[in-house]
Amino acid sequence: MKTAAAVITLLPFLTLGNGQSSVSFLEPNCGISISGSRNSKTRVVGGQVADMFGNPWMAFIQSSIFCGGSLITIRYVLTAAHCRSNSPAVVYLGEFDRSTNIDCSSRGCLPNAVGIHVDAQLGHPSYTDFGHHNDIALFRLARPVQYTDYIKPICVLTNYDPLPLIRSFTATGWGETAFSRGSNRLLTATLSHVDRSYCSIYGRVDSSQICVAGYDSHVCRGDSGGPLFAMVNIKGVHRVVQAGVVSFGHQNCRHVSVFTNVVPYVNWIVDVVRRGGAQLYPQVPRPNRYWYFSG
């Protein structure tokens, strides 16, 4: 995740209008951190270091490549299909600084991160590297994780599309910065929702994808699979709702980027979660030429 200038950024925030009483979630206890609604007012100078306590759904995926992801239930992490590999994978939850065992700030310390092996890497059945469409996957944890104040799921809305209301997003990840191959600390970027025509430089981008642009910060290699989200006021409760998954962008990480839109895949996500991932999909080889943001 690259940052160009020091500015003050605010977490995107919106309030659902009509129909919010009927909004349902994949996991009811979702999208609330111990930072609470302060997330909507947390100021991060430079748009760099994320709130240590504000992203309990963030997952670090370690395999032959490394990616980000988001915890969506006690057993599943949502990520990008191109983050799959033929190597064993471990998901780390409750992580902030990968270089330390215990992460502390003036507000307190995080417990040790929890590492859980992945026993199934489930890519969408229509995924293909050529065109980058359907770039979404579910990684099934070998055992259920126990929710704590520091490990919680992000919200996935199952019957409501918030995307038309969102003009600004937040993305988080441990990807490349302007100064290093990968960040030890979790970083954050504020990104703008722009028309898909801006992403036509990569070929066809359709409604299953989201085109975003950053003024002072961008996603980059190592950020793949991480969440694109906004804070939403639902019935008076401020919840973080996932809208997208980091997919691909330009090699220099300074142009518009493409995220997989979560909404068109909600039925598939719900089906896999309910069935326990019984149907496994074959690994798709990756081509030599790609602009993916995996590490």
PDB file of C-alpha atoms in Angstrom:
ATOM      1  CA  MET A   1       0.000   0.000   0.000  1.00  0.00           C
ATOM      2  CA  LYS A   2       1.626   3.206  -1.168  1.00  0.00           C
ATOM      3  CA  THR A   3       1.195   6.719   0.186  1.00  0.00           C
ATOM      4  CA  ALA A   4       2.318   9.864  -1.595  1.00  0.00           C
ATOM      5  CA  ALA A   5       1.686  12.700   0.855  1.00  0.00           C
ATOM      6  CA  ALA A   6       0.865  13.411   4.486  1.00  0.00           C
ATOM      7  CA  VAL A   7      -2.797  14.272   4.819  1.00  0.00           C
ATOM      8  CA  ILE A   8      -5.549  13.691   7.339  1.00  0.00           C
ATOM      9  CA  THR A   9      -8.040  11.026   6.306  1.00  0.00           C
ATOM     10  CA  LEU A  10     -11.379   9.986   7.715  1.00  0.00           C
ATOM     11  CA  LEU A  11     -12.978   6.566   7.536  1.00  0.00           C
ATOM     12  CA  PRO A  12     -15.811   6.659   4.980  1.00  0.00           C
ATOM     13  CA  PHE A  13     -19.210   6.795   6.658  1.00  0.00           C
ATOM     14  CA  LEU A  14     -22.797   6.691   5.456  1.00  0.00           C
ATOM     15  CA  THR A  15     -26.302   6.098   6.746  1.00  0.00           C
ATOM     16  CA  LEU A  16     -28.671   3.683   5.065  1.00  0.00           C
ATOM     17  CA  GLY A  17     -31.945   5.228   4.079  1.00  0.00           C
ATOM     18  CA  ASN A  18     -35.242   3.495   3.360  1.00  0.00           C
ATOM     19  CA  GLY A  19     -35.200  -0.246   3.833  1.00  0.00           C
ATOM     20  CA  GLN A  20     -32.531  -0.320   6.501  1.00  0.00           C
ATOM     21  CA  SER A  21     -34.886  -2.182   8.860  1.00  0.00           C
ATOM     22  CA  SER A  22     -34.787  -5.170   6.503  1.00  0.00           C
ATOM     23  CA  VAL A  23     -31.002  -5.334   6.170  1.00  0.00           C
ATOM     24  CA  SER A  24     -29.604  -8.749   7.072  1.00  0.00           C
ATOM     25  CA  PHE A  25     -26.053  -9.949   7.629  1.00  0.00           C
ATOM     26  CA  LEU A  26     -24.140 -13.125   6.888  1.00  0.00           C
ATOM     27  CA  GLU A  27     -22.968 -12.976  10.510  1.00  0.00           C
ATOM     28  CA  PRO A  28     -25.111 -10.886  12.902  1.00  0.00           C
ATOM     29  CA  ASN A  29     -22.286  -9.968  15.303  1.00  0.00           C
ATOM     30  CA  CYS A  30     -20.260  -8.153  12.673  1.00  0.00           C
ATOM     31  CA  GLY A  31     -18.484  -4.950  11.767  1.00  0.00           C
ATOM     32  CA  ILE A  32     -17.998  -3.539  15.257  1.00  0.00           C
ATOM     33  CA  SER A  33     -14.563  -3.036  16.789  1.00  0.00           C
ATOM     34  CA  ILE A  34     -13.618  -1.923  20.273  1.00  0.00           C
ATOM     35  CA  SER A  35     -12.760   1.399  18.641  1.00  0.00           C
ATOM     36  CA  GLY A  36     -16.500   1.602  17.934  1.00  0.00           C
ATOM     37  CA  SER A  37     -17.923   4.613  16.162  1.00  0.00           C
ATOM     38  CA  ARG A  38     -14.695   6.464  16.909  1.00  0.00           C
ATOM     39  CA  ASN A  39     -13.473   4.765  13.734  1.00  0.00           C
ATOM     40  CA  SER A  40     -15.535   7.254  11.772  1.00  0.00           C
ATOM     41  CA  LYS A  41     -13.516  10.069  13.346  1.00  0.00           C
ATOM     42  CA  THR A  42     -10.108   8.453  13.751  1.00  0.00           C
ATOM     43  CA  ARG A  43      -7.460  10.595  12.089  1.00  0.00           C
ATOM     44  CA  VAL A  44      -4.421   8.897  10.615  1.00  0.00           C
ATOM     45  CA  VAL A  45      -1.730  11.327   9.453  1.00  0.00           C
ATOM     46  CA  GLY A  46      -0.435  10.337   6.034  1.00  0.00           C
ATOM     47  CA  GLY A  47      -3.121   7.720   5.517  1.00  0.00           C
ATOM     48  CA  GLN A  48      -0.582   5.078   6.522  1.00  0.00           C
ATOM     49  CA  VAL A  49      -0.867   3.215   9.798  1.00  0.00           C
ATOM     50  CA  ALA A  50      -4.246   1.638  10.533  1.00  0.00           C
ATOM     51  CA  ASP A  51      -6.014   1.783  13.886  1.00  0.00           C
ATOM     52  CA  MET A  52      -4.512  -1.107  15.858  1.00  0.00           C
ATOM     53  CA  PHE A  53      -7.868  -1.953  17.437  1.00  0.00           C
ATOM     54  CA  GLY A  54     -10.116  -0.966  14.537  1.00  0.00           C
ATOM     55  CA  ASN A  55      -9.776  -3.917  12.150  1.00  0.00           C
ATOM     56  CA  PRO A  56     -10.437  -7.166  14.070  1.00  0.00           C
ATOM     57  CA  TRP A  57     -11.653  -8.866  10.867  1.00  0.00           C
ATOM     58  CA  MET A  58      -8.369  -8.371   9.027  1.00  0.00           C
ATOM     59  CA  ALA A  59      -6.596 -11.586   8.037  1.00  0.00           C
ATOM     60  CA  PHE A  60      -3.006 -12.127   6.927  1.00  0.00           C
ATOM     61  CA  ILE A  61      -2.684 -15.157   4.625  1.00  0.00           C
ATOM     62  CA  GLN A  62       0.750 -16.777   4.521  1.00  0.00           C
ATOM     63  CA  SER A  63       1.533 -19.313   1.812  1.00  0.00           C
ATOM     64  CA  SER A  64       3.976 -19.448  -1.101  1.00  0.00           C
ATOM     65  CA  ILE A  65       2.593 -15.939  -1.670  1.00  0.00           C
ATOM     66  CA  PHE A  66       1.064 -13.624   0.900  1.00  0.00           C
ATOM     67  CA  CYS A  67      -2.293 -11.923   0.709  1.00  0.00           C
ATOM     68  CA  GLY A  68      -4.841 -10.160   2.822  1.00  0.00           C
ATOM     69  CA  GLY A  69      -8.345 -11.318   3.592  1.00  0.00           C
ATOM     70  CA  SER A  70     -11.304 -10.632   5.860  1.00  0.00           C
ATOM     71  CA  LEU A  71     -12.931 -12.856   8.460  1.00  0.00           C
ATOM     72  CA  ILE A  72     -16.627 -13.219   7.604  1.00  0.00           C
ATOM     73  CA  THR A  73     -17.659 -16.162   9.852  1.00  0.00           C
ATOM     74  CA  ILE A  74     -16.010 -18.337  12.495  1.00  0.00           C
ATOM     75  CA  ARG A  75     -14.783 -20.663   9.726  1.00  0.00           C
ATOM     76  CA  TYR A  76     -14.315 -18.587   6.560  1.00  0.00           C
ATOM     77  CA  VAL A  77     -12.009 -15.853   5.302  1.00  0.00           C
ATOM     78  CA  LEU A  78     -12.980 -13.908   2.178  1.00  0.00           C
ATOM     79  CA  THR A  79     -10.101 -13.201  -0.211  1.00  0.00           C
ATOM     80  CA  ALA A  80      -9.179 -13.141  -3.908  1.00  0.00           C
ATOM     81  CA  ALA A  81      -9.194 -16.266  -6.075  1.00  0.00           C
ATOM     82  CA  HIS A  82      -5.713 -15.466  -7.365  1.00  0.00           C
ATOM     83  CA  CYS A  83      -4.440 -15.761  -3.780  1.00  0.00           C
ATOM     84  CA  ARG A  84      -4.877 -19.535  -3.922  1.00  0.00           C
ATOM     85  CA  SER A  85      -1.797 -21.685  -4.323  1.00  0.00           C
ATOM     86  CA  ASN A  86      -0.827 -25.334  -4.268  1.00  0.00           C
ATOM     87  CA  SER A  87       1.107 -24.730  -1.046  1.00  0.00           C
ATOM     88  CA  PRO A  88      -0.316 -25.027   2.479  1.00  0.00           C
ATOM     89  CA  ALA A  89      -1.711 -21.760   3.806  1.00  0.00           C
ATOM     90  CA  VAL A  90      -2.007 -20.311   7.292  1.00  0.00           C
ATOM     91  CA  VAL A  91      -4.354 -17.460   8.234  1.00  0.00           C
ATOM     92  CA  TYR A  92      -3.293 -15.104  11.020  1.00  0.00           C
ATOM     93  CA  LEU A  93      -6.074 -13.269  12.829  1.00  0.00           C
ATOM     94  CA  GLY A  94      -5.722 -10.485  15.371  1.00  0.00           C
ATOM     95  CA  GLU A  95      -2.515  -9.387  13.645  1.00  0.00           C
ATOM     96  CA  PHE A  96      -1.265  -5.826  13.354  1.00  0.00           C
ATOM     97  CA  ASP A  97       2.547  -5.721  13.270  1.00  0.00           C
ATOM     98  CA  ARG A  98       4.014  -8.840  11.688  1.00  0.00           C
ATOM     99  CA  SER A  99       7.468  -8.109  13.120  1.00  0.00           C
ATOM    100  CA  THR A 100       6.436  -8.287  16.792  1.00  0.00           C
ATOM    101  CA  ASN A 101       4.810 -10.930  18.979  1.00  0.00           C
ATOM    102  CA  ILE A 102       2.835  -8.422  21.034  1.00  0.00           C
ATOM    103  CA  ASP A 103       1.588  -5.161  19.532  1.00  0.00           C
ATOM    104  CA  CYS A 104       1.143  -2.209  21.872  1.00  0.00           C
ATOM    105  CA  SER A 105       0.152   1.444  21.675  1.00  0.00           C
ATOM    106  CA  SER A 106      -0.777   4.134  24.176  1.00  0.00           C
ATOM    107  CA  ARG A 107      -4.279   2.617  24.228  1.00  0.00           C
ATOM    108  CA  GLY A 108      -3.114  -0.849  25.248  1.00  0.00           C
ATOM    109  CA  CYS A 109      -1.826  -4.096  23.762  1.00  0.00           C
ATOM    110  CA  LEU A 110      -3.181  -6.763  21.455  1.00  0.00           C
ATOM    111  CA  PRO A 111      -2.936 -10.437  22.457  1.00  0.00           C
ATOM    112  CA  ASN A 112      -0.763 -12.679  20.310  1.00  0.00           C
ATOM    113  CA  ALA A 113      -2.151 -13.236  16.829  1.00  0.00           C
ATOM    114  CA  VAL A 114      -3.907 -16.557  16.218  1.00  0.00           C
ATOM    115  CA  GLY A 115      -2.615 -18.716  13.368  1.00  0.00           C
ATOM    116  CA  ILE A 116      -4.974 -21.308  11.850  1.00  0.00           C
ATOM    117  CA  HIS A 117      -4.240 -23.629   8.945  1.00  0.00           C
ATOM    118  CA  VAL A 118      -6.465 -23.493   5.871  1.00  0.00           C
ATOM    119  CA  ASP A 119      -7.981 -26.846   4.886  1.00  0.00           C
ATOM    120  CA  ALA A 120      -9.741 -25.679   1.700  1.00  0.00           C
ATOM    121  CA  GLN A 121      -9.070 -22.860  -0.759  1.00  0.00           C
ATOM    122  CA  LEU A 122     -12.368 -22.362  -2.555  1.00  0.00           C
ATOM    123  CA  GLY A 123     -12.217 -20.178  -5.634  1.00  0.00           C
ATOM    124  CA  HIS A 124     -15.334 -19.098  -7.474  1.00  0.00           C
ATOM    125  CA  PRO A 125     -16.140 -21.756 -10.114  1.00  0.00           C
ATOM    126  CA  SER A 126     -16.197 -19.163 -12.924  1.00  0.00           C
ATOM    127  CA  TYR A 127     -12.868 -17.601 -12.040  1.00  0.00           C
ATOM    128  CA  THR A 128     -10.278 -17.199 -14.773  1.00  0.00           C
ATOM    129  CA  ASP A 129      -6.993 -15.315 -14.822  1.00  0.00           C
ATOM    130  CA  PHE A 130      -7.721 -14.110 -18.341  1.00  0.00           C
ATOM    131  CA  GLY A 131      -9.855 -11.025 -17.823  1.00  0.00           C
ATOM    132  CA  HIS A 132      -9.573 -11.143 -14.028  1.00  0.00           C
ATOM    133  CA  HIS A 133     -13.311 -11.675 -13.523  1.00  0.00           C
ATOM    134  CA  ASN A 134     -14.843 -13.609 -10.603  1.00  0.00           C
ATOM    135  CA  ASP A 135     -11.651 -13.029  -8.609  1.00  0.00           C
ATOM    136  CA  ILE A 136     -13.072 -14.058  -5.255  1.00  0.00           C
ATOM    137  CA  ALA A 137     -12.443 -17.001  -2.950  1.00  0.00           C
ATOM    138  CA  LEU A 138     -13.248 -18.411   0.455  1.00  0.00           C
ATOM    139  CA  PHE A 139     -10.498 -19.939   2.581  1.00  0.00           C
ATOM    140  CA  ARG A 140     -11.909 -22.433   5.062  1.00  0.00           C
ATOM    141  CA  LEU A 141     -10.168 -22.545   8.420  1.00  0.00           C
ATOM    142  CA  ALA A 142      -9.210 -25.986   9.724  1.00  0.00           C
ATOM    143  CA  ARG A 143     -11.023 -25.146  12.966  1.00  0.00           C
ATOM    144  CA  PRO A 144     -13.515 -22.468  13.989  1.00  0.00           C
ATOM    145  CA  VAL A 145     -12.007 -19.336  15.460  1.00  0.00           C
ATOM    146  CA  GLN A 146     -13.277 -17.955  18.740  1.00  0.00           C
ATOM    147  CA  TYR A 147     -14.472 -14.370  18.527  1.00  0.00           C
ATOM    148  CA  THR A 148     -12.873 -11.906  20.920  1.00  0.00           C
ATOM    149  CA  ASP A 149     -12.607  -8.128  21.134  1.00  0.00           C
ATOM    150  CA  TYR A 150      -9.675  -8.435  18.733  1.00  0.00           C
ATOM    151  CA  ILE A 151     -10.982 -11.084  16.327  1.00  0.00           C
ATOM    152  CA  LYS A 152     -14.414 -10.384  14.852  1.00  0.00           C
ATOM    153  CA  PRO A 153     -16.078 -10.677  11.428  1.00  0.00           C
ATOM    154  CA  ILE A 154     -16.650  -7.836   9.014  1.00  0.00           C
ATOM    155  CA  CYS A 155     -20.236  -7.357   7.801  1.00  0.00           C
ATOM    156  CA  VAL A 156     -21.392  -8.899   4.535  1.00  0.00           C
ATOM    157  CA  LEU A 157     -24.901  -7.700   3.676  1.00  0.00           C
ATOM    158  CA  THR A 158     -27.008 -10.498   2.209  1.00  0.00           C
ATOM    159  CA  ASN A 159     -30.035  -8.562   0.969  1.00  0.00           C
ATOM    160  CA  TYR A 160     -28.944  -4.983   0.410  1.00  0.00           C
ATOM    161  CA  ASP A 161     -26.533  -3.340  -2.024  1.00  0.00           C
ATOM    162  CA  PRO A 162     -24.902  -0.305  -0.370  1.00  0.00           C
ATOM    163  CA  LEU A 163     -22.551   0.391  -3.281  1.00  0.00           C
ATOM    164  CA  PRO A 164     -24.657   3.105  -5.004  1.00  0.00           C
ATOM    165  CA  LEU A 165     -24.493   5.145  -1.783  1.00  0.00           C
ATOM    166  CA  ILE A 166     -20.737   4.890  -1.284  1.00  0.00           C
ATOM    167  CA  ARG A 167     -18.378   7.438  -2.805  1.00  0.00           C
ATOM    168  CA  SER A 168     -15.375   6.851  -0.577  1.00  0.00           C
ATOM    169  CA  PHE A 169     -13.889   3.599   0.749  1.00  0.00           C
ATOM    170  CA  THR A 170     -11.157   2.380   3.042  1.00  0.00           C
ATOM    171  CA  ALA A 171      -8.783  -0.476   2.183  1.00  0.00           C
ATOM    172  CA  THR A 172      -6.301  -2.115   4.555  1.00  0.00           C
ATOM    173  CA  GLY A 173      -3.319  -4.368   3.979  1.00  0.00           C
ATOM    174  CA  TRP A 174       0.328  -5.248   4.553  1.00  0.00           C
ATOM    175  CA  GLY A 175       1.352  -4.614   0.943  1.00  0.00           C
ATOM    176  CA  GLU A 176       4.264  -2.738  -0.571  1.00  0.00           C
ATOM    177  CA  THR A 177       4.940   0.849   0.383  1.00  0.00           C
ATOM    178  CA  ALA A 178       7.042   3.459  -1.361  1.00  0.00           C
ATOM    179  CA  PHE A 179       9.965   2.388   0.819  1.00  0.00           C
ATOM    180  CA  SER A 180       9.708  -1.386   1.262  1.00  0.00           C
ATOM    181  CA  ARG A 181       8.595  -4.607  -0.351  1.00  0.00           C
ATOM    182  CA  GLY A 182       6.004  -5.225   2.320  1.00  0.00           C
ATOM    183  CA  SER A 183       4.819  -3.411   5.419  1.00  0.00           C
ATOM    184  CA  ASN A 184       5.145  -5.031   8.832  1.00  0.00           C
ATOM    185  CA  ARG A 185       2.344  -2.882  10.223  1.00  0.00           C
ATOM    186  CA  LEU A 186      -1.189  -2.867   8.879  1.00  0.00           C
ATOM    187  CA  LEU A 187      -1.715   0.139   6.624  1.00  0.00           C
ATOM    188  CA  THR A 188      -4.827   1.935   5.462  1.00  0.00           C
ATOM    189  CA  ALA A 189      -5.741   3.821   2.304  1.00  0.00           C
ATOM    190  CA  THR A 190      -8.711   6.046   1.532  1.00  0.00           C
ATOM    191  CA  LEU A 191      -9.976   5.456  -2.008  1.00  0.00           C
ATOM    192  CA  SER A 192     -12.630   7.080  -4.170  1.00  0.00           C
ATOM    193  CA  HIS A 193     -15.344   5.210  -6.044  1.00  0.00           C
ATOM    194  CA  VAL A 194     -14.994   6.203  -9.716  1.00  0.00           C
ATOM    195  CA  ASP A 195     -16.786   5.238 -12.918  1.00  0.00           C
ATOM    196  CA  ARG A 196     -15.738   1.884 -14.376  1.00  0.00           C
ATOM    197  CA  SER A 197     -14.692   3.613 -17.594  1.00  0.00           C
ATOM    198  CA  TYR A 198     -11.575   4.841 -15.785  1.00  0.00           C
ATOM    199  CA  CYS A 199     -10.475   1.214 -15.414  1.00  0.00           C
ATOM    200  CA  SER A 200     -10.988   0.395 -19.103  1.00  0.00           C
ATOM    201  CA  ILE A 201      -7.208   0.658 -19.519  1.00  0.00           C
ATOM    202  CA  TYR A 202      -7.162  -2.925 -18.209  1.00  0.00           C
ATOM    203  CA  GLY A 203      -9.833  -4.198 -20.581  1.00  0.00           C
ATOM    204  CA  ARG A 204     -13.475  -4.916 -19.852  1.00  0.00           C
ATOM    205  CA  VAL A 205     -14.562  -4.024 -16.325  1.00  0.00           C
ATOM    206  CA  ASP A 206     -18.178  -4.871 -15.534  1.00  0.00           C
ATOM    207  CA  SER A 207     -20.676  -4.551 -12.678  1.00  0.00           C
ATOM    208  CA  SER A 208     -19.044  -7.458 -10.837  1.00  0.00           C
ATOM    209  CA  GLN A 209     -16.063  -5.180 -10.284  1.00  0.00           C
ATOM    210  CA  ILE A 210     -15.429  -1.820  -8.609  1.00  0.00           C
ATOM    211  CA  CYS A 211     -13.085   0.825 -10.004  1.00  0.00           C
ATOM    212  CA  VAL A 212     -11.351   2.989  -7.392  1.00  0.00           C
ATOM    213  CA  ALA A 213      -8.741   5.731  -7.373  1.00  0.00           C
ATOM    214  CA  GLY A 214      -6.519   7.133  -4.649  1.00  0.00           C
ATOM    215  CA  TYR A 215      -5.255  10.697  -4.368  1.00  0.00           C
ATOM    216  CA  ASP A 216      -2.527  10.182  -1.781  1.00  0.00           C
ATOM    217  CA  SER A 217      -2.555   6.397  -1.246  1.00  0.00           C
ATOM    218  CA  HIS A 218      -3.057   3.245  -3.280  1.00  0.00           C
ATOM    219  CA  VAL A 219      -3.197  -0.522  -2.922  1.00  0.00           C
ATOM    220  CA  CYS A 220      -0.155  -2.437  -4.129  1.00  0.00           C
ATOM    221  CA  ARG A 221       1.492  -5.874  -4.253  1.00  0.00           C
ATOM    222  CA  GLY A 222       0.760  -7.817  -1.076  1.00  0.00           C
ATOM    223  CA  ASP A 223      -2.624  -6.126  -0.584  1.00  0.00           C
ATOM    224  CA  SER A 224      -4.455  -8.684  -2.752  1.00  0.00           C
ATOM    225  CA  GLY A 225      -7.528 -10.242  -1.190  1.00  0.00           C
ATOM    226  CA  GLY A 226      -7.914  -7.531   1.417  1.00  0.00           C
ATOM    227  CA  PRO A 227     -11.245  -5.811   2.069  1.00  0.00           C
ATOM    228  CA  LEU A 228     -12.636  -2.603   0.600  1.00  0.00           C
ATOM    229  CA  PHE A 229     -15.153  -1.239   3.072  1.00  0.00           C
ATOM    230  CA  ALA A 230     -17.147   1.664   4.455  1.00  0.00           C
ATOM    231  CA  MET A 231     -18.756   2.394   7.796  1.00  0.00           C
ATOM    232  CA  VAL A 232     -22.542   2.269   7.654  1.00  0.00           C
ATOM    233  CA  ASN A 233     -25.093   3.457  10.207  1.00  0.00           C
ATOM    234  CA  ILE A 234     -27.670   0.661  10.412  1.00  0.00           C
ATOM    235  CA  LYS A 235     -30.484   1.234  12.893  1.00  0.00           C
ATOM    236  CA  GLY A 236     -28.269   3.534  14.915  1.00  0.00           C
ATOM    237  CA  VAL A 237     -25.319   1.120  15.039  1.00  0.00           C
ATOM    238  CA  HIS A 238     -22.134   1.980  13.157  1.00  0.00           C
ATOM    239  CA  ARG A 239     -20.942  -1.144  11.346  1.00  0.00           C
ATOM    240  CA  VAL A 240     -18.104  -1.739   8.906  1.00  0.00           C
ATOM    241  CA  VAL A 241     -19.525  -3.285   5.727  1.00  0.00           C
ATOM    242  CA  GLN A 242     -17.377  -4.965   3.097  1.00  0.00           C
ATOM    243  CA  ALA A 243     -17.998  -3.840  -0.474  1.00  0.00           C
ATOM    244  CA  GLY A 244     -15.050  -5.293  -2.371  1.00  0.00           C
ATOM    245  CA  VAL A 245     -11.943  -7.481  -2.486  1.00  0.00           C
ATOM    246  CA  VAL A 246      -8.559  -6.231  -3.754  1.00  0.00           C
ATOM    247  CA  SER A 247      -8.041  -7.763  -7.200  1.00  0.00           C
ATOM    248  CA  PHE A 248      -5.570  -6.043  -9.543  1.00  0.00           C
ATOM    249  CA  GLY A 249      -4.158  -2.791 -10.833  1.00  0.00           C
ATOM    250  CA  HIS A 250      -1.218  -1.157 -12.540  1.00  0.00           C
ATOM    251  CA  GLN A 251       2.289  -2.451 -11.883  1.00  0.00           C
ATOM    252  CA  ASN A 252       3.480   0.879 -10.495  1.00  0.00           C
ATOM    253  CA  CYS A 253       0.574   0.947  -8.002  1.00  0.00           C
ATOM    254  CA  ARG A 254      -0.210   4.582  -8.780  1.00  0.00           C
ATOM    255  CA  HIS A 255      -3.182   4.334 -11.103  1.00  0.00           C
ATOM    256  CA  VAL A 256      -6.781   3.222 -10.698  1.00  0.00           C
ATOM    257  CA  SER A 257      -7.295  -0.239  -9.203  1.00  0.00           C
ATOM    258  CA  VAL A 258      -9.965  -2.892  -9.657  1.00  0.00           C
ATOM    259  CA  PHE A 259     -11.729  -4.641  -6.790  1.00  0.00           C
ATOM    260  CA  THR A 260     -14.137  -7.560  -6.990  1.00  0.00           C
ATOM    261  CA  ASN A 261     -17.635  -6.376  -6.050  1.00  0.00           C
ATOM    262  CA  VAL A 262     -18.887  -8.586  -3.203  1.00  0.00           C
ATOM    263  CA  VAL A 263     -22.611  -8.064  -3.867  1.00  0.00           C
ATOM    264  CA  PRO A 264     -22.966 -10.236  -7.034  1.00  0.00           C
ATOM    265  CA  TYR A 265     -21.308 -13.123  -5.169  1.00  0.00           C
ATOM    266  CA  VAL A 266     -23.339 -13.035  -1.959  1.00  0.00           C
ATOM    267  CA  ASN A 267     -25.493 -16.020  -2.941  1.00  0.00           C
ATOM    268  CA  TRP A 268     -22.376 -18.067  -3.724  1.00  0.00           C
ATOM    269  CA  ILE A 269     -20.786 -17.046  -0.412  1.00  0.00           C
ATOM    270  CA  VAL A 270     -23.913 -17.979   1.534  1.00  0.00           C
ATOM    271  CA  ASP A 271     -24.155 -21.315  -0.297  1.00  0.00           C
ATOM    272  CA  VAL A 272     -20.531 -22.271   0.412  1.00  0.00           C
ATOM    273  CA  VAL A 273     -20.791 -21.270   4.070  1.00  0.00           C
ATOM    274  CA  ARG A 274     -24.025 -23.206   4.591  1.00  0.00           C
ATOM    275  CA  ARG A 275     -22.709 -26.305   2.836  1.00  0.00           C
ATOM    276  CA  GLY A 276     -19.424 -26.167   4.678  1.00  0.00           C
ATOM    277  CA  GLY A 277     -17.352 -25.944   1.514  1.00  0.00           C
ATOM    278  CA  ALA A 278     -18.282 -29.459   0.463  1.00  0.00           C
ATOM    279  CA  GLN A 279     -17.670 -28.666  -3.193  1.00  0.00           C
ATOM    280  CA  LEU A 280     -14.029 -27.924  -3.925  1.00  0.00           C
ATOM    281  CA  TYR A 281     -12.994 -26.156  -7.096  1.00  0.00           C
ATOM    282  CA  PRO A 282      -9.776 -26.970  -8.975  1.00  0.00           C
ATOM    283  CA  GLN A 283      -6.751 -24.719  -8.834  1.00  0.00           C
ATOM    284  CA  VAL A 284      -6.485 -22.498 -11.913  1.00  0.00           C
ATOM    285  CA  PRO A 285      -2.912 -21.914 -13.170  1.00  0.00           C
ATOM    286  CA  ARG A 286      -1.782 -18.300 -13.162  1.00  0.00           C
ATOM    287  CA  PRO A 287      -0.350 -16.845 -16.387  1.00  0.00           C
ATOM    288  CA  ASN A 288       3.118 -15.321 -16.550  1.00  0.00           C
ATOM    289  CA  ARG A 289       1.732 -11.845 -17.184  1.00  0.00           C
ATOM    290  CA  TYR A 290      -0.466 -10.367 -14.480  1.00  0.00           C
ATOM    291  CA  TRP A 291      -0.957  -7.205 -12.480  1.00  0.00           C
ATOM    292  CA  TYR A 292      -2.191  -8.893  -9.371  1.00  0.00           C
ATOM    293  CA  PHE A 293      -1.286  -7.425  -6.013  1.00  0.00           C
ATOM    294  CA  SER A 294      -0.251 -10.662  -4.271  1.00  0.00           C
ATOM    295  CA  GLY A 295       3.152 -10.742  -2.648  1.00  0.00           C
TER     296      GLY A 295
END
